[in-house]
Amino acid sequence: MDDERLKSGDAGETSAATYVASAACAPFRGAHRWIHNLADAVGWQLIAFIGSCHFGLKGALMGLVGHASLPYAQRVLKLSAEQSQRYGIVAMFPWSIKPVVGMLSDVLPIGGYNKRYYMFGASLLGAGAVTYMATATLGDDHASAMTYVSALVLINLQVSVVDLLTEGKYTEKMSDMPEVSSDVVSLVWLVLGFGGVFATVVSFFVLPTKNYRLLYWCAAPFALQAVFTSALGVLPETKAKSQSMNHELLAKHAPLFVIGTFMAFVCAALAAAQLLTTDMFFELWFTAGCALALSVAMFFCMPARLAKATLFLFLTNTTSVSFGSAMQYWFTVDETCNPGGPHFDYLFFTVYTAVIAQLFGALGIYLFNAYFSRFRMRQALMISALISSVASIGDLAMVMRWNLRWGIPDKWFYLVGDTILEPIVGMMAFMPGTVLISKMCPKNMEATTFAILASFSNLGNALSGSFGVFAMQYAGIKTDVAEDGECDFTNLPTLIVVCGMLLPLLAVPLTFVLIPDMAMTDPVKEDRVGGGEEENAAQEEGERMGLLGGATKAD
């Protein structure tokens, strides 16, 4: 009898252990089935290249380079906040010329391919730049600074080109098989998130060593792998029948090519101005001129309603003047430069806070879907502007040291304000604009329109940063971290009030001028440029042929 009970007990324990093991493995089995089903639909090659691009480049490479940027600028190059912001504008230049790259790849195949060798060439340059940063010993001289910003430009060129052309391919698949669209998007964001987490984990161990070049060594394999995946044709692409320029496509969509080229020219001029002059009033008027030219130009390439919506988002982005470098330096410089400041270490400021911010950014999306989506468009955009303005009170409280008077330590106050609330607020402010643009896009031209709008957004960020450089100079902010350098944050509170709290409120009156009074759930009647059947057919053909990095006839 005892033996039977013992056997029965052993069987029960085995059954329970089997159940626990089965339950623990269930998510992995589900993920395995999901990825296999998706691969059956779109092919393993596309799955692999999405991993190469979004995990390897956008996630791991950009994450590692991003975590290295602030300590490298401060400790190695000895850059001021103003210089750091200038070079940041120049470094992001490739993201604003994506329409030109996409259109060039569509009309001019290299070696018979519209994507492969554009990605291969960009990846060679990017991998070379990362490898150089890992091996070179730079100092605090001007030549080193120029070398650094040149390397960042090439790294961003690699990631932006591969990202654009990969997006074109999986967008084509989503168009052909709408039933897998959500799965493809989920895969993209999933592997991007994993890449970011990997970069964060590596940075957690590397940053305390203060060997910042080691982060570039860790990034180099991810840049190099894209050289091989591009050259070997892992991204599925059929060789073009003709290797000459597609003049027919170029002529049919001339306005798009013109506006894309004009945007690239403006961005190049803006980047050059950051490197060639320090005259703050020249920069002010030059930046304002660029903003005005772009504001007018968008009405020549878009339907009127879409142009107005784009102008609203562009102006609100541009006038939300960025002085992020000044705030980064105020948070992280030592006691000599900022007496009584928080003096955050890089591990806390760039790693811990990044993980928490990602989690609460997702909460912002949930809150938007749960509450904001019920508002009318004007109300949502006005409320998002008000929230963005109020959110800067946290920075003001820290700079004025109010949090210490309230008995709240710097790290806890920063975690609650900038790390938890700011991502929520930022996502709730971003989502209404995304919904607005999605409603205004002409039918069958969504991919093309979003590519151009992404470049307008990137240019808006660049102009915001350029205005921010002027604002820091005008306010007398000094952050010379070199030995015996001068630091002065006296007028930083004024900068926060004017640029962080008041200027974002310009969006409120603009909503009445540029935004239609409609609910977020309302359909929008199409408003095409020209509006005729012939143009509608041309637009559909343009989308089918894959303008701006999409699928071409050869694909």
CSV table of C-alpha atoms in Angstrom, one decimal, residues 80-83 323 325-327 329-330 399 468-480 486-496:
chain,number,residue,atom,x,y,z
A,80,SER,CA,30.5,72.4,-25.2
A,81,ALA,CA,26.7,71.9,-25.2
A,82,GLU,CA,26.4,74.4,-28.2
A,83,GLN,CA,29.0,72.4,-30.2
A,323,PHE,CA,18.0,73.2,-26.1
A,325,SER,CA,22.2,69.7,-25.1
A,326,ALA,CA,22.2,72.4,-22.4
A,327,MET,CA,19.9,70.3,-20.2
A,329,TYR,CA,25.2,69.1,-19.7
A,330,TRP,CA,23.4,70.6,-16.7
A,399,VAL,CA,17.1,73.7,-12.3
A,468,GLY,CA,18.2,76.2,-30.0
A,469,VAL,CA,21.8,76.9,-30.8
A,470,PHE,CA,20.9,80.6,-31.2
A,471,ALA,CA,18.8,80.5,-28.0
A,472,MET,CA,21.7,79.1,-26.0
A,473,GLN,CA,24.1,81.7,-27.4
A,474,TYR,CA,21.6,84.5,-26.8
A,475,ALA,CA,21.0,83.3,-23.2
A,476,GLY,CA,24.7,83.2,-22.5
A,477,ILE,CA,24.8,79.5,-21.7
A,478,LYS,CA,28.4,78.4,-21.4
A,479,THR,CA,29.5,74.8,-21.0
A,480,ASP,CA,33.2,74.7,-21.7
A,486,GLU,CA,33.9,78.6,-18.3
A,487,CYS,CA,30.4,77.4,-17.4
A,488,ASP,CA,27.3,79.5,-16.9
A,489,PHE,CA,23.8,78.2,-16.5
A,490,THR,CA,22.4,81.4,-15.0
A,491,ASN,CA,19.8,81.9,-17.7
A,492,LEU,CA,18.8,78.3,-18.2
A,493,PRO,CA,15.5,78.8,-16.2
A,494,THR,CA,14.5,81.6,-18.7
A,495,LEU,CA,15.3,79.3,-21.6
A,496,ILE,CA,13.1,76.6,-20.1
